[in-house]
Coordinates of C-alpha atoms and ligand atoms in Angstrom, one line a residue:
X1 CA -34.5 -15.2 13.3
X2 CA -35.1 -13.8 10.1
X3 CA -35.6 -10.5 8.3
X4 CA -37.3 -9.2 5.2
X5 CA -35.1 -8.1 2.1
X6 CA -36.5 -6.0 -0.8
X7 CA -35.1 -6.3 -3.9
X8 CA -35.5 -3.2 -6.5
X9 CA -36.5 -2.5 -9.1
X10 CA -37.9 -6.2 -9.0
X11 CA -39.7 -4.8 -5.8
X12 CA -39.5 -8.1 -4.2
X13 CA -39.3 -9.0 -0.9
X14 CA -37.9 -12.0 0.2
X15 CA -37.0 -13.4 3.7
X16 CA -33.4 -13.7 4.7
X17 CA -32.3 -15.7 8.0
X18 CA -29.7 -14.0 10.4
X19 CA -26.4 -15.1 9.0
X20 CA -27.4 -15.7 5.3
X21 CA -25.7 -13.5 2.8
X22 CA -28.0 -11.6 0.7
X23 CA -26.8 -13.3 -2.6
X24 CA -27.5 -16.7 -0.9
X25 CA -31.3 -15.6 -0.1
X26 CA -31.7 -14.0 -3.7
X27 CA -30.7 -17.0 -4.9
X28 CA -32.9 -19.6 -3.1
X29 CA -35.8 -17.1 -4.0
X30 CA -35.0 -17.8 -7.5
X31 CA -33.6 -14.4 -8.2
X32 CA -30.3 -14.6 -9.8
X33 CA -27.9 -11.3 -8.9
X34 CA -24.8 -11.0 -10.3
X35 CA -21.7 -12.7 -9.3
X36 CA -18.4 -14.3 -9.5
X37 CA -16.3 -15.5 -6.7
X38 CA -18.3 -15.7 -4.1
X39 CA -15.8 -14.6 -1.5
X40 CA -15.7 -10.8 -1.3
X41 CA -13.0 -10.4 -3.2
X42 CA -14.0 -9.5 -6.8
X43 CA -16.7 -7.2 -6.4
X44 CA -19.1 -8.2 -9.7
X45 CA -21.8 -8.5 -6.3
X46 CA -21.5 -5.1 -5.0
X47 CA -25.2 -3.8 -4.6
X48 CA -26.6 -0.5 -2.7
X49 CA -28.1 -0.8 0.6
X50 CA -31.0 1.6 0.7
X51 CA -32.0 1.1 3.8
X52 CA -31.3 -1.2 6.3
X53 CA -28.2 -2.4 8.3
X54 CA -26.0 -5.1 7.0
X55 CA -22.8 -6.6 8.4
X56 CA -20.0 -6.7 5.5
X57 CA -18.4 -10.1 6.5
X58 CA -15.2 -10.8 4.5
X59 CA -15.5 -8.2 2.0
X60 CA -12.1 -7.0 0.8
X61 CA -11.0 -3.6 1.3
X62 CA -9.6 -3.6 -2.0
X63 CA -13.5 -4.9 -3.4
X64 CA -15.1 -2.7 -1.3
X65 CA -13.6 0.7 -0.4
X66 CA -14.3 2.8 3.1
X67 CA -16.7 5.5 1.3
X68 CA -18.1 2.5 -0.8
X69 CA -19.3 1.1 2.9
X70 CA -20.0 5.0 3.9
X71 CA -22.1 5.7 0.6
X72 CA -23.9 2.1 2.0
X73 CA -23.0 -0.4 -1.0
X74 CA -22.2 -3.9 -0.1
X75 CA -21.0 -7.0 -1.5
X76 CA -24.0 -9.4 -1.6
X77 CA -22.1 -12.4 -1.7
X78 CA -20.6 -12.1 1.6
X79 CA -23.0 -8.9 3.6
X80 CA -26.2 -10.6 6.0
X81 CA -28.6 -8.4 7.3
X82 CA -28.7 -6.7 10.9
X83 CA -32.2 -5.5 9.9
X84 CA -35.2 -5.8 7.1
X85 CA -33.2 -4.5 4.4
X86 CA -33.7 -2.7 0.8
X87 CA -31.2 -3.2 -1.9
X88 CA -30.4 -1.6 -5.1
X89 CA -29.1 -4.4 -7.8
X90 CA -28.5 -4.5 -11.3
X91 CA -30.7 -7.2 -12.7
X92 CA -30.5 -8.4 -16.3
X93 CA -33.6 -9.5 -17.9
X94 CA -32.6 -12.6 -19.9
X95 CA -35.6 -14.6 -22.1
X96 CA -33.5 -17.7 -22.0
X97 CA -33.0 -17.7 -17.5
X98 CA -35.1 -20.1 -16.2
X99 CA -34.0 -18.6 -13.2
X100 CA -34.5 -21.9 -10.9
X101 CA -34.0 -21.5 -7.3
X102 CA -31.0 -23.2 -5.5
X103 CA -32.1 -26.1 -3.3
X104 CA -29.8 -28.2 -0.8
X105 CA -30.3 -32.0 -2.0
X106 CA -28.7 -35.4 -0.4
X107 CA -26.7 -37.6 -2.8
X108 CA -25.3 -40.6 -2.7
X109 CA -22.3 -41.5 -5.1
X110 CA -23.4 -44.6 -7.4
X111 CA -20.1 -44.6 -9.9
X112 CA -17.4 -43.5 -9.8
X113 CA -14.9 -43.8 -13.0
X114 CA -11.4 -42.5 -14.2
X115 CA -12.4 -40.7 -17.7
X116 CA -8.7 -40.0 -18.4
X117 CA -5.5 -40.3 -16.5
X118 CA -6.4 -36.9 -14.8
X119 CA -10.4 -37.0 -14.5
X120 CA -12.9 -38.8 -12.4
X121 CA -16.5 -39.3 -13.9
X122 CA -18.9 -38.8 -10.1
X123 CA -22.7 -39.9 -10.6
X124 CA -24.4 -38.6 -7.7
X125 CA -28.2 -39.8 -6.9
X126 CA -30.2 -36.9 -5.4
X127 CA -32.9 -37.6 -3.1
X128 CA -35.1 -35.4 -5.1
X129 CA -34.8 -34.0 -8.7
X130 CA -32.5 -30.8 -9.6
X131 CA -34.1 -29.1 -11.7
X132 CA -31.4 -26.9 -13.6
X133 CA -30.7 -25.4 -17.0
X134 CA -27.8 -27.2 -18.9
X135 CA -24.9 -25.2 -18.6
X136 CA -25.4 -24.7 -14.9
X137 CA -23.0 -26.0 -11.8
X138 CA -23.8 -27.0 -8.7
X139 CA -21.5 -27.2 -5.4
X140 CA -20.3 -30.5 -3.6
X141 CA -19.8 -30.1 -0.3
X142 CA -16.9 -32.4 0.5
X143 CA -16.3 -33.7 4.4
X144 CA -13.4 -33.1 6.7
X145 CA -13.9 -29.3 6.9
X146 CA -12.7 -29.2 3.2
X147 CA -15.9 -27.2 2.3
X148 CA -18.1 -27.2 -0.8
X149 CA -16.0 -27.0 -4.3
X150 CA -18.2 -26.2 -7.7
X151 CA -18.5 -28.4 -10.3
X152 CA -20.4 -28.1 -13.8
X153 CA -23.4 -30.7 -14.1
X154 CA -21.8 -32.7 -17.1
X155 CA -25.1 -34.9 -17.7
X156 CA -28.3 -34.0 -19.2
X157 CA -30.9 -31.6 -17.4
X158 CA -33.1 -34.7 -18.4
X159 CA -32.1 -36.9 -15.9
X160 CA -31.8 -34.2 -13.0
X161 CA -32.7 -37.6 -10.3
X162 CA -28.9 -38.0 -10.4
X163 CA -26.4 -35.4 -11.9
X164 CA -23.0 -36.6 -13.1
X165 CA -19.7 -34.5 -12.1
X166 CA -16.3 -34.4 -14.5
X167 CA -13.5 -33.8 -11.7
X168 CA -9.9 -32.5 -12.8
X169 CA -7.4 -33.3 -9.8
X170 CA -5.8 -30.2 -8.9
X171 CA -2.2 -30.8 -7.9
X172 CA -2.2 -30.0 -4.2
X173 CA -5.6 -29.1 -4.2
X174 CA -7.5 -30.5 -0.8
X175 CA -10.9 -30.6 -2.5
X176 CA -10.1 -32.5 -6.0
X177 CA -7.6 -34.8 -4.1
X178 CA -10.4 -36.0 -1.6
X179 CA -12.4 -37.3 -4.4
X180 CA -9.5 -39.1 -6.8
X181 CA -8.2 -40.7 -3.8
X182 CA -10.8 -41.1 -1.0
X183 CA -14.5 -41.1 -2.6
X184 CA -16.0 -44.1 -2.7
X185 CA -19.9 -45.6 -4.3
X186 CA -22.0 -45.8 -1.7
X187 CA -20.7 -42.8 0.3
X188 CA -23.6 -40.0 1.2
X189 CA -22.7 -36.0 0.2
X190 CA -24.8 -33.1 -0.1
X191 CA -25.0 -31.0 -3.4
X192 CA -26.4 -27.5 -3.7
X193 CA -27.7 -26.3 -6.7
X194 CA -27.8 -25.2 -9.7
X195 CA -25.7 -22.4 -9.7
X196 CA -24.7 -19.8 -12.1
X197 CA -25.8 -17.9 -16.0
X198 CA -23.8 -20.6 -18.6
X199 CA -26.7 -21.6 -20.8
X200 CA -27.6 -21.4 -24.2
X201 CA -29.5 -19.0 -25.7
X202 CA -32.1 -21.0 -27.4
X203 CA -34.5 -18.2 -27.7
X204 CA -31.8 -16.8 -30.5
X205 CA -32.1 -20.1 -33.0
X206 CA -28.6 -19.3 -34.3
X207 CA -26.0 -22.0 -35.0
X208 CA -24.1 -23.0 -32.0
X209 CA -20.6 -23.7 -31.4
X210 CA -18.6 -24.9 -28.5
X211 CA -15.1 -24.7 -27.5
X212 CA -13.6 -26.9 -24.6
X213 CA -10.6 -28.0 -23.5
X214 CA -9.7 -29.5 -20.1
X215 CA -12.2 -30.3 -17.9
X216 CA -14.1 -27.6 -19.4
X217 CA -16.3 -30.1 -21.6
X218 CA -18.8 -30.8 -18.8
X219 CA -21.1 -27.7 -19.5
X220 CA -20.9 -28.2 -23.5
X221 CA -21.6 -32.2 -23.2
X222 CA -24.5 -31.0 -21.1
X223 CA -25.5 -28.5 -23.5
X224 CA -25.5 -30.6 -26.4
X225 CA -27.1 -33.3 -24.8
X226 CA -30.2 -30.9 -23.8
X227 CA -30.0 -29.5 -27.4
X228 CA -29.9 -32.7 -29.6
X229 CA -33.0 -34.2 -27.3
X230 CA -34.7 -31.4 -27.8
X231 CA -34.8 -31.4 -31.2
X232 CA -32.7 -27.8 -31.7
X233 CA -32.5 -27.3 -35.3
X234 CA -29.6 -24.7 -36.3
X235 CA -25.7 -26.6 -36.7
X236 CA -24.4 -27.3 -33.3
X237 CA -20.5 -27.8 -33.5
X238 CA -18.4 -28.9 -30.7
X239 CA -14.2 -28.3 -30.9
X240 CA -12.6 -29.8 -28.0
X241 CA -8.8 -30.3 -27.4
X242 CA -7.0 -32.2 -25.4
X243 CA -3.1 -32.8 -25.3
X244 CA -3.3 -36.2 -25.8
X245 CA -5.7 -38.8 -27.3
X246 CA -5.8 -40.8 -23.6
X247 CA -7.4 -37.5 -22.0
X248 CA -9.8 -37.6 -24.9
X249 CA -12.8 -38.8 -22.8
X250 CA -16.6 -39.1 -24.3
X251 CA -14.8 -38.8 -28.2
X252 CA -16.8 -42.1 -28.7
X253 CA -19.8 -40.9 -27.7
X254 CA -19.5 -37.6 -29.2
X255 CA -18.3 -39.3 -32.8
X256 CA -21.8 -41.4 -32.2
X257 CA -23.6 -38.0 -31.9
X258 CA -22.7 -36.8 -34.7
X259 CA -23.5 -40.2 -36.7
X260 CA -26.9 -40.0 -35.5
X261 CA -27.4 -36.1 -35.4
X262 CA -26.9 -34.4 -39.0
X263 CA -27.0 -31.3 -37.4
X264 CA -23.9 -32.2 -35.0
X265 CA -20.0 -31.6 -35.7
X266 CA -18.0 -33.0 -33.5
X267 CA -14.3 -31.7 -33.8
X268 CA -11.5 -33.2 -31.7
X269 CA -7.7 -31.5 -31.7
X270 CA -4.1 -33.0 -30.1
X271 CA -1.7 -30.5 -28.9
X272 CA 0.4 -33.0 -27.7
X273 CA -0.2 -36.4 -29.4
X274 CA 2.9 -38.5 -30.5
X275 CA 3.7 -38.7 -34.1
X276 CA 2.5 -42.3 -35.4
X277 CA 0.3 -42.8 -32.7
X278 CA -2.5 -43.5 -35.4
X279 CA -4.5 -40.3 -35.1
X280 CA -6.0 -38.9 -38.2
X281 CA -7.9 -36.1 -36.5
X282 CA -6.6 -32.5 -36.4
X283 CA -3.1 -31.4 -34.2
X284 CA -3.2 -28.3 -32.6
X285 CA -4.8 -26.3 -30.0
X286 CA -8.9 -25.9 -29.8
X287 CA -9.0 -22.3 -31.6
X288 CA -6.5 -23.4 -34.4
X289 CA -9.2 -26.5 -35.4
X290 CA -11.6 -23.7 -34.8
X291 CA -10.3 -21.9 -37.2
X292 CA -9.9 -24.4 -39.7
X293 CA -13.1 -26.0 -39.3
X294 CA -14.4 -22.4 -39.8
X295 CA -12.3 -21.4 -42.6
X296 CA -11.6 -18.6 -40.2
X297 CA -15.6 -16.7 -40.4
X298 CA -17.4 -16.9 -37.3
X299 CA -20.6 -14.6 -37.9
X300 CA -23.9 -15.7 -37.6
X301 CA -23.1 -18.2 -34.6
X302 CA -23.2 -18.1 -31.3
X303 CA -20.1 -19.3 -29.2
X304 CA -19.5 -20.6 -25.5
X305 CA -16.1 -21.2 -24.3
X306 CA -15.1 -23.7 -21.3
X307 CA -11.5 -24.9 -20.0
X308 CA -8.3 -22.9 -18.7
X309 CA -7.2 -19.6 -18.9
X310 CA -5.3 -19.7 -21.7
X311 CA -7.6 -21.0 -23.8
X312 CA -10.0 -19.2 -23.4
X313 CA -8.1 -15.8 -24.2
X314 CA -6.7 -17.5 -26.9
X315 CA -10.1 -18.7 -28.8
X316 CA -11.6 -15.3 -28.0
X317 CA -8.8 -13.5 -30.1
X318 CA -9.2 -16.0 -32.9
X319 CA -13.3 -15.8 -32.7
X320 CA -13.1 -12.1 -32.9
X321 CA -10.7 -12.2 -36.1
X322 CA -13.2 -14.3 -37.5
X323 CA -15.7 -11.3 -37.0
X324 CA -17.6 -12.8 -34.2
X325 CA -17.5 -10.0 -31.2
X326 CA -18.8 -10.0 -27.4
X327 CA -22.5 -10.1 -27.3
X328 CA -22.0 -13.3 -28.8
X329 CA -19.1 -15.0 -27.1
X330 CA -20.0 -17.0 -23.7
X331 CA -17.4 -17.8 -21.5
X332 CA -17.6 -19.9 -17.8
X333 CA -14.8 -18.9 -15.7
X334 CA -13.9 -21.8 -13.4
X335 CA -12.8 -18.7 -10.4
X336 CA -11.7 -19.8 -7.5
X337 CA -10.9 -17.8 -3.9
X338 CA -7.3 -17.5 -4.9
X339 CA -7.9 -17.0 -8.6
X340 CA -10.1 -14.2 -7.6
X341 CA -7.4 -12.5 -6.0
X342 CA -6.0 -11.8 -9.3
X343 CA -9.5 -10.7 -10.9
X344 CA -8.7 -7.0 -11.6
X345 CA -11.5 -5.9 -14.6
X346 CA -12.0 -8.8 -17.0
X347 CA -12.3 -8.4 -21.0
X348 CA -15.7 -10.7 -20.3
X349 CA -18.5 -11.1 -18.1
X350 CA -19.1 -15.0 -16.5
X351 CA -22.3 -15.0 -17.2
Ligands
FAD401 C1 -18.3 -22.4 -12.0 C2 -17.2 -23.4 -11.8 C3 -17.4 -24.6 -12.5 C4 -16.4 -25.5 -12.4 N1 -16.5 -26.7 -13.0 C5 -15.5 -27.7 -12.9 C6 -15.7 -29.0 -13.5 O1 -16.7 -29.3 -14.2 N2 -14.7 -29.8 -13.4 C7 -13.5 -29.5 -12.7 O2 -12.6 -30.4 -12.6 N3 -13.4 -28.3 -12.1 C8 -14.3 -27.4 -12.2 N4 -14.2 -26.2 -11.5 C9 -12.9 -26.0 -10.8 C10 -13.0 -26.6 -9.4 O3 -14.0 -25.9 -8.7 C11 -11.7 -26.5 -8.7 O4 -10.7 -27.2 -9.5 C12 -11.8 -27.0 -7.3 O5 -12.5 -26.1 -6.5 C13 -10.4 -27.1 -6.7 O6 -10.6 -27.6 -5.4 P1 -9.4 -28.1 -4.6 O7 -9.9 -28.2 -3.1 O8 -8.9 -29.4 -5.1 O9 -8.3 -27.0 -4.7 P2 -8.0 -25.9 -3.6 O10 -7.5 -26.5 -2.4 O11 -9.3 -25.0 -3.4 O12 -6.9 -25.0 -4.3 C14 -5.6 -25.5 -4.3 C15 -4.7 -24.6 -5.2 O13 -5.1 -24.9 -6.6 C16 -5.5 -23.7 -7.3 N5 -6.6 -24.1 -8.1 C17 -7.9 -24.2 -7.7 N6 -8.7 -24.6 -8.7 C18 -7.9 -24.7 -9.8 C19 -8.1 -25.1 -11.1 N7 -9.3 -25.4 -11.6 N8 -7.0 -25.1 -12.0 C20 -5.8 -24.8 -11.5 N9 -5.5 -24.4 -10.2 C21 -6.6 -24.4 -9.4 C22 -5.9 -22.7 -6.2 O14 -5.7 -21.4 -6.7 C23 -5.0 -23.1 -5.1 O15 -3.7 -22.4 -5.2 C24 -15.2 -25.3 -11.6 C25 -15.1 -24.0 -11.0 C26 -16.1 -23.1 -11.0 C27 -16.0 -21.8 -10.3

């Protein structure tokens, strides 16, 4: 059974099956509301219902108050329909959103290869093309009830037929354990995708630079990728740190890049690298090389962050003491149900 949704202002209606949650239908119909944890918990998805019944699902009480639900607002990312429903959401125009629809697609894992100590490179052959922006992640769905677990497309939008996945074991975590120790080539998975609002903004034609650290470089070594095969003219700089030069994975092919691309500035930091251990390149964490590389004046660029926490706060701070402020800072938030927990009002939209 299924029911019609109307989105406004768009003024679209869309279909929406009994027991889909209206950000999942928005989604599939190519139209992208906005949204963060995906579990009812941090309220970036809350929308009015203007008419219509909906069921709230597993929408926090602290997300969504009692006269919230009385006034008739809902959290799209959790709410179905009990009726053909109208909503009220805020949509942002963007120039640079492709705004793709999210498909379902069977994979089968062709590779799969340690990258660093930590790290798992998974290639994953879709039975039909993904077409997504670079920047974007997409959801493996892993088996043994451990559910589906996001992961940022780390290859090119180019070769979309099979999508490569960068995957950080998290200590205890059932997901990222599954695929260190138990994934094998050969084994079948479905994907979903591409999700989220991480892309560049070509449209602007302003230098670019990136800051990763962690497993945060997937996005950005997408991003480039796309951007240096496409011909992008304005400087494109990557800074990436890791601790040590072991969980410095793709620095070969990045140096390469930046051989072959005059345009390209690829530059690596060590937190944590021994003294003697031969490395010339800088020591210090990714917003310190920043910094340097920089000599400490940001304007005119555009900047995307990716990795943890603490680096990200950390590199925001030095970019805007380099005069570089919000509208151009870009930051993926890797939230997940229990971070979100603690999401009370960030400084910066995931976009
Ligand atoms: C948009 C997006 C893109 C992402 N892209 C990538 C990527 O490219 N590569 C990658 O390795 N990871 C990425 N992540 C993070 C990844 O989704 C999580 O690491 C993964 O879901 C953890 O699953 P799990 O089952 O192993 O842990 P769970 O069993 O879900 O969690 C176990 C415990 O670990 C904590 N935890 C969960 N995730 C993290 C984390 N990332 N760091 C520290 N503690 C955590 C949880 O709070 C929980 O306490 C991304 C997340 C998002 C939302």
């Amino acid at each position: 059974m299924s029911y019609e949704l109307t989105i406004e202002p768009l003024g679209q209606t869309i279909e929406i099956e009994e027991g889909q949650t209206i950000l999942d239908a928005a989604l599939r119909a190519g139209i992208y509301l906005p949204h963060a944890c995906c579990h009812g918990l941090c309220a970036t998805c809350k929308v009015q219902v203007s008419d219509g019944e909906v069921e709230h699902g597993e929408a926090s009480s602290f997300a969504l108050m009692d006269f919230e639900r009385d006034e008739g607002k809902c959290l799209a990312c959790c709410a179905t329909a009990q009726s053909d429903l109208v909503i009220e959401a805020e949509i942002e125009e963007d120039p640079d959103a492709e705004n793709l629809p999210v498909r379902d697609f069977d994979g089968t894992v062709t590779r799969i290869e340690s990258l660093t100590p930590t790290i798992k490179g998974v290639w994953v052959k879709l039975d039909a093309p993904m077409r997504f922006q670079a920047g974007q992640y997409a959801n493996l769905e892993l088996p043994g009830g451990i559910g589906s677990r996001a992961f940022s497309i780390a290859s090119a939008p180019s070769s979309d037929g099979e999508v490569e996945l960068n995957i950080r074991i998290v200590p205890g975590g059932q997901g990222t354990t599954y695929v260190h120790e138990k994934m094998q080539a050969g084994e079948k998975v479905r994907i979903s995708g591409p999700y989220g609002r991480f892309f560049v903004k070509k449209s602007a034609q302003v230098p670019v630079l990136f800051m990763a650290g962690g497993s945060g470089l997937s996005s950005p070594r997408s991003m480039i990728l796309d951007l240096l095969e496409e011909g992008f003219e304005p400087p494109i700089t990557l800074v990436y740190g890791q601790r040590t030069r072991d969980e410095l994975y793709y620095h070969d092919d990045f140096l390469a890049l930046a051989e072959k691309h005059p345009n390209f500035r690829y530059v690596p930091a060590l937190s944590n690298e021994a003294e003697g251990s031969g490395w010339s390149g800088f020591r210090g964490f990714v917003h310190e090389a920043a910094k340097a590389a920089f000599d400490n004046d940001f304007r005119g660029n555009k900047a995307y962050l990716c990795g943890p926490p603490l680096m990200i706060e950390a590199c925001i701070t030095t970019l805007m003491q380099g005069r570089l402020f919000e509208r151009d800072i870009y930051t993926e938030k890797f939230i997940s149900a229990a971070d979100a927990q603690q999401v009370r009002s960030p400084l910066f939209k995931a976009i």
